[in-house]
Coordinates of C-alpha atoms and ligand atoms in Angstrom, one line a residue:
M336 CA -13.1 83.5 44.5
K337 CA -10.0 81.3 44.2
K338 CA -11.9 78.9 42.2
T339 CA -13.2 81.6 39.8
L340 CA -9.7 82.9 39.2
L341 CA -8.5 79.3 38.4
V342 CA -11.4 78.8 36.0
L343 CA -10.6 82.0 34.3
L344 CA -6.9 81.0 34.1
A345 CA -7.9 77.6 32.7
L346 CA -10.1 79.3 30.0
V347 CA -7.3 81.7 29.1
L348 CA -4.8 78.9 28.7
A349 CA -7.3 76.7 26.9
F350 CA -8.1 79.5 24.4
G351 CA -4.4 80.3 24.1
A352 CA -3.7 76.7 23.2
I353 CA -6.5 76.7 20.6
G354 CA -5.3 80.0 19.3
L355 CA -1.8 78.6 18.7
A356 CA -3.1 75.5 17.0
G357 CA -5.2 77.8 14.8
C358 CA -2.1 79.7 13.7
G359 CA -0.9 76.6 11.9
S360 CA 1.6 75.5 14.5
E361 CA 3.0 72.0 13.9
E362 CA 3.0 71.3 17.7
P363 CA 0.0 69.5 18.9
A364 CA -2.1 71.6 21.2
E365 CA -1.1 71.0 24.7
E366 CA -3.5 70.0 27.4
P367 CA -4.2 73.2 29.4
E368 CA -2.3 72.6 32.6
A369 CA -4.4 74.9 34.7
T370 CA -7.5 72.6 34.4
E371 CA -5.5 69.9 36.2
T372 CA -4.5 72.4 38.9
E373 CA -8.0 73.5 39.3
E374 CA -9.1 69.9 40.0
E375 CA -6.5 69.5 42.7
V376 CA -7.7 72.6 44.6
V377 CA -10.4 71.4 46.9
E378 CA -12.3 74.3 48.4
L379 CA -13.7 73.3 51.8
P380 CA -16.7 75.0 53.4
A381 CA -15.5 77.5 56.0
G382 CA -16.8 75.4 58.9
V383 CA -14.8 72.4 57.6
Q384 CA -11.7 74.4 56.6
A385 CA -11.5 75.7 60.2
I386 CA -11.0 72.2 61.4
A387 CA -8.6 71.3 58.6
D388 CA -6.6 74.4 59.6
T389 CA -5.9 72.9 63.0
G390 CA -4.1 70.1 61.3
K391 CA -6.0 67.4 63.0
L392 CA -9.4 65.8 63.2
R393 CA -10.5 64.7 66.7
V394 CA -12.8 61.8 66.5
G395 CA -14.7 60.0 69.3
V396 CA -15.0 56.3 68.6
K397 CA -15.8 53.1 70.5
A398 CA -12.9 51.1 71.8
D399 CA -14.8 47.9 72.5
V400 CA -17.1 47.3 69.6
P401 CA -15.6 44.7 67.2
N402 CA -15.7 45.6 63.5
F403 CA -16.9 49.2 64.4
G404 CA -14.4 50.7 66.8
L405 CA -12.0 48.4 68.6
Q406 CA -8.8 49.4 70.4
D407 CA -5.9 46.9 70.4
A408 CA -4.9 46.6 74.1
A409 CA -1.3 45.9 73.2
T410 CA -0.7 48.6 70.6
G411 CA -3.3 51.1 71.5
E412 CA -4.3 51.2 67.8
F413 CA -8.0 51.6 66.8
E414 CA -9.6 49.6 64.0
G415 CA -13.0 49.0 62.5
M416 CA -15.5 50.4 60.0
E417 CA -16.0 53.6 62.0
I418 CA -12.3 54.1 62.2
D419 CA -12.1 53.8 58.4
L420 CA -14.9 56.3 58.1
A421 CA -12.9 58.7 60.2
Y422 CA -9.9 58.2 57.9
A423 CA -12.1 58.8 54.8
L424 CA -13.4 62.1 56.3
A425 CA -9.9 63.3 57.1
E426 CA -8.7 62.5 53.6
R427 CA -11.6 64.5 52.2
M428 CA -10.5 67.4 54.3
G429 CA -7.0 67.3 53.0
L430 CA -5.6 65.6 56.2
S431 CA -3.8 62.3 56.5
A432 CA -4.5 59.3 58.6
E433 CA -1.8 60.4 61.0
D434 CA -3.7 63.6 61.6
V435 CA -6.7 61.8 63.1
T436 CA -6.8 61.7 66.9
F437 CA -9.0 59.0 68.3
E438 CA -10.6 59.2 71.7
A439 CA -12.5 56.2 73.2
V440 CA -16.0 57.2 74.2
T441 CA -19.0 55.5 75.8
A442 CA -22.7 56.1 75.4
K443 CA -22.5 58.4 78.3
T444 CA -19.4 60.5 77.4
R445 CA -19.7 61.0 73.7
G446 CA -22.3 63.8 73.8
P447 CA -20.6 65.9 76.5
L448 CA -17.2 65.5 74.7
L449 CA -18.8 67.1 71.6
D450 CA -20.5 69.8 73.7
N451 CA -17.3 70.9 75.4
G452 CA -15.4 71.1 72.2
Q453 CA -13.0 68.2 72.9
L454 CA -14.1 66.3 69.8
D455 CA -14.9 67.4 66.2
V456 CA -17.0 64.4 65.4
V457 CA -18.3 61.2 67.0
I458 CA -18.4 58.0 65.0
A459 CA -19.4 55.6 67.6
T460 CA -22.5 53.4 67.0
F461 CA -24.4 56.6 67.8
T462 CA -28.1 56.1 67.1
I463 CA -30.0 59.0 65.4
K464 CA -33.0 59.8 67.6
P465 CA -35.4 62.8 67.3
E466 CA -34.5 64.0 70.8
R467 CA -30.8 63.7 70.1
L468 CA -31.2 65.8 66.9
E469 CA -32.2 68.6 69.2
Q470 CA -28.8 68.3 71.0
W471 CA -26.4 67.4 68.2
N472 CA -26.1 67.4 64.4
F473 CA -26.2 64.0 62.9
S474 CA -25.3 62.9 59.4
D475 CA -27.5 60.6 57.3
P476 CA -27.4 57.0 58.5
Y477 CA -24.4 54.8 57.5
Y478 CA -25.5 51.6 59.2
Q479 CA -28.6 50.0 60.7
D480 CA -28.5 47.7 63.7
E481 CA -31.1 46.3 66.2
V482 CA -31.2 45.9 69.9
G483 CA -30.6 42.4 71.3
L484 CA -30.2 40.5 74.5
L485 CA -27.2 38.6 75.8
V486 CA -27.9 35.9 78.4
K487 CA -26.1 33.0 80.1
K488 CA -26.5 29.8 78.2
D489 CA -27.5 28.0 81.4
S490 CA -30.2 30.6 82.3
G491 CA -33.0 28.9 80.5
I492 CA -33.9 32.2 78.9
E493 CA -34.7 31.7 75.2
S494 CA -36.6 34.8 74.3
L495 CA -37.7 38.2 75.6
A496 CA -40.9 36.6 76.9
D497 CA -38.7 34.6 79.4
L498 CA -37.5 37.9 81.0
D499 CA -40.7 38.4 83.0
G500 CA -39.7 39.5 86.5
K501 CA -36.0 39.5 85.5
V502 CA -33.3 42.1 85.7
V503 CA -31.8 43.6 82.5
G504 CA -28.5 45.4 82.5
V505 CA -28.3 48.5 80.3
A506 CA -25.8 51.4 79.7
Q507 CA -26.5 54.9 80.9
G508 CA -27.2 57.2 78.1
A509 CA -28.0 54.4 75.7
T510 CA -31.3 53.8 73.8
S511 CA -31.5 50.2 75.2
K512 CA -33.6 50.8 78.3
D513 CA -36.4 52.5 76.4
A514 CA -36.2 49.9 73.6
V515 CA -36.5 46.9 76.0
L516 CA -39.2 48.6 78.0
A517 CA -41.3 49.2 74.9
E518 CA -40.8 45.6 73.8
A519 CA -41.6 44.2 77.3
T520 CA -44.7 46.3 77.6
A521 CA -45.9 45.1 74.2
A522 CA -45.3 41.5 75.3
G523 CA -47.1 42.1 78.6
I524 CA -44.2 41.3 80.8
T525 CA -42.4 43.3 83.5
V526 CA -38.7 43.7 83.7
E527 CA -36.4 45.6 86.0
F528 CA -33.3 47.5 85.0
L529 CA -29.9 48.1 86.4
E530 CA -27.9 50.9 84.7
F531 CA -24.1 50.9 84.3
A532 CA -21.6 53.4 82.9
T533 CA -19.7 50.9 80.7
Y534 CA -20.4 47.6 78.8
P535 CA -17.6 45.6 80.6
E536 CA -19.4 46.4 83.8
I537 CA -22.7 45.1 82.5
N538 CA -21.0 42.0 81.2
A539 CA -19.4 41.4 84.6
A540 CA -22.9 41.8 86.2
L541 CA -24.2 39.2 83.8
E542 CA -21.4 36.8 84.7
S543 CA -21.9 37.3 88.4
G544 CA -25.7 36.9 88.2
R545 CA -26.5 40.5 89.2
V546 CA -28.4 40.9 86.0
D547 CA -30.2 38.2 84.0
A548 CA -29.7 39.8 80.6
F549 CA -27.4 42.4 79.0
S550 CA -29.2 44.5 76.4
V551 CA -27.7 46.8 73.8
D552 CA -27.3 46.9 70.0
K553 CA -26.3 43.5 68.6
S554 CA -23.1 44.8 67.1
I555 CA -22.0 45.9 70.6
L556 CA -23.2 42.6 72.2
S557 CA -21.1 40.6 69.7
G558 CA -18.0 41.8 71.5
Y559 CA -19.1 40.3 74.8
V560 CA -20.2 36.8 73.8
T561 CA -18.3 34.1 75.7
E562 CA -18.4 30.3 75.7
D563 CA -21.1 30.6 78.5
S564 CA -23.3 33.3 76.9
V565 CA -25.5 33.7 73.8
I566 CA -27.2 36.5 71.9
L567 CA -30.9 35.6 71.7
P568 CA -32.5 35.6 68.2
D569 CA -34.9 38.4 69.2
G570 CA -34.0 41.7 67.7
F571 CA -36.0 44.9 68.1
S572 CA -35.9 48.7 67.8
P573 CA -33.9 49.3 64.7
Q574 CA -31.0 51.7 65.3
D575 CA -29.7 54.0 62.5
Y576 CA -26.1 55.1 63.2
G577 CA -25.0 58.6 62.2
I578 CA -21.9 60.7 62.5
A579 CA -22.5 63.3 65.2
S580 CA -21.1 66.8 65.5
K581 CA -21.8 69.8 67.6
L582 CA -25.2 71.5 67.0
G583 CA -24.8 74.4 64.5
T584 CA -21.9 72.8 62.6
D585 CA -24.1 72.4 59.5
E586 CA -21.4 72.8 57.0
L587 CA -19.5 69.9 58.5
R588 CA -22.7 67.8 58.6
D589 CA -23.4 68.6 54.9
F590 CA -19.8 67.8 54.0
I591 CA -20.1 64.5 55.8
N592 CA -23.4 63.7 54.1
E593 CA -21.8 64.4 50.7
M594 CA -19.0 62.0 51.5
L595 CA -21.5 59.3 52.6
A596 CA -23.6 59.7 49.5
E597 CA -20.6 59.5 47.3
M598 CA -19.3 56.4 49.2
E599 CA -22.8 54.8 48.7
E600 CA -22.7 55.6 45.0
N601 CA -19.2 54.6 44.1
G602 CA -19.4 51.3 46.0
E603 CA -16.9 52.3 48.8
M604 CA -19.5 51.9 51.5
D605 CA -20.3 48.3 50.4
A606 CA -16.6 47.5 50.2
L607 CA -16.1 48.9 53.7
L608 CA -19.0 46.8 55.1
E609 CA -17.7 43.8 53.4
K610 CA -14.2 44.4 54.8
W611 CA -15.5 44.4 58.3
G612 CA -18.0 41.5 57.8
L613 CA -21.0 43.8 58.2
S614 CA -22.8 43.2 54.9
Ligands
LIG450 N1 -26.5 52.7 69.7 C1 -27.2 52.9 70.9 C2 -27.2 54.3 71.3 O1 -26.7 55.2 70.6 C3 -26.5 52.0 72.0 C4 -25.5 52.7 72.8 C5 -24.2 52.8 72.2 O2 -24.0 53.1 71.1 O3 -23.2 52.7 73.0 O4 -27.8 54.6 72.3

């Protein structure tokens, strides 16, 4: 409605200007100002406006995934590609970077935090899976990763095939266990699993020898490589990351998809991937 009025106003002013020019006025016809005003007015879908009206955007992000979502222990600041995506979304909603509230999430906590309304969106290496689409809304993919394995250099493990009879540490709520299981079954080997709530716990278990390998997406593993450990060349089970929101928030999902499509088209996404060394 607001937009219609502005368009009408723009037309009236435009015709007024042409009319004046037609009357032999010496003044050059002025640019109709209302057109400019119309461009500045961004009408948000109701479901997005409702969030913008709160004056903040609450985003669940990773705190321990370099280049995606990483929290500086000293300053508490978050940085990474997913952090920049949150800023881009806020800007599109008419909010500023200061209006974005980040909350560190894990594979286990991110879904429940959306469900109980503590977060508006989750941008946290969250893989789009058919069963998850029944629980949450997901945007189109913005990145693809694969599952990998981190092992101790002195373990003698060089590939997935060497994991026969070994213990693999995985995170609760992550796609990793199913991915390794499928790959191990296909390779005709048997592995055991130990599940942990957080990645630092799995890494500690790897260091202490409680598990023989730490498995999750390679992007996440990259944050845990030490002088003594190495990510195996094997990669499997491609993971498409999407921005998640509560089920039913379709206007928000569509709004996010428009943003992602635009970023793909105008080169912003490539620039973002390059900025974080992900291209
Ligand atoms: N991306 C995988 C998932 O969504 C790994 C877990 C994680 O993102 O922390 O399950």
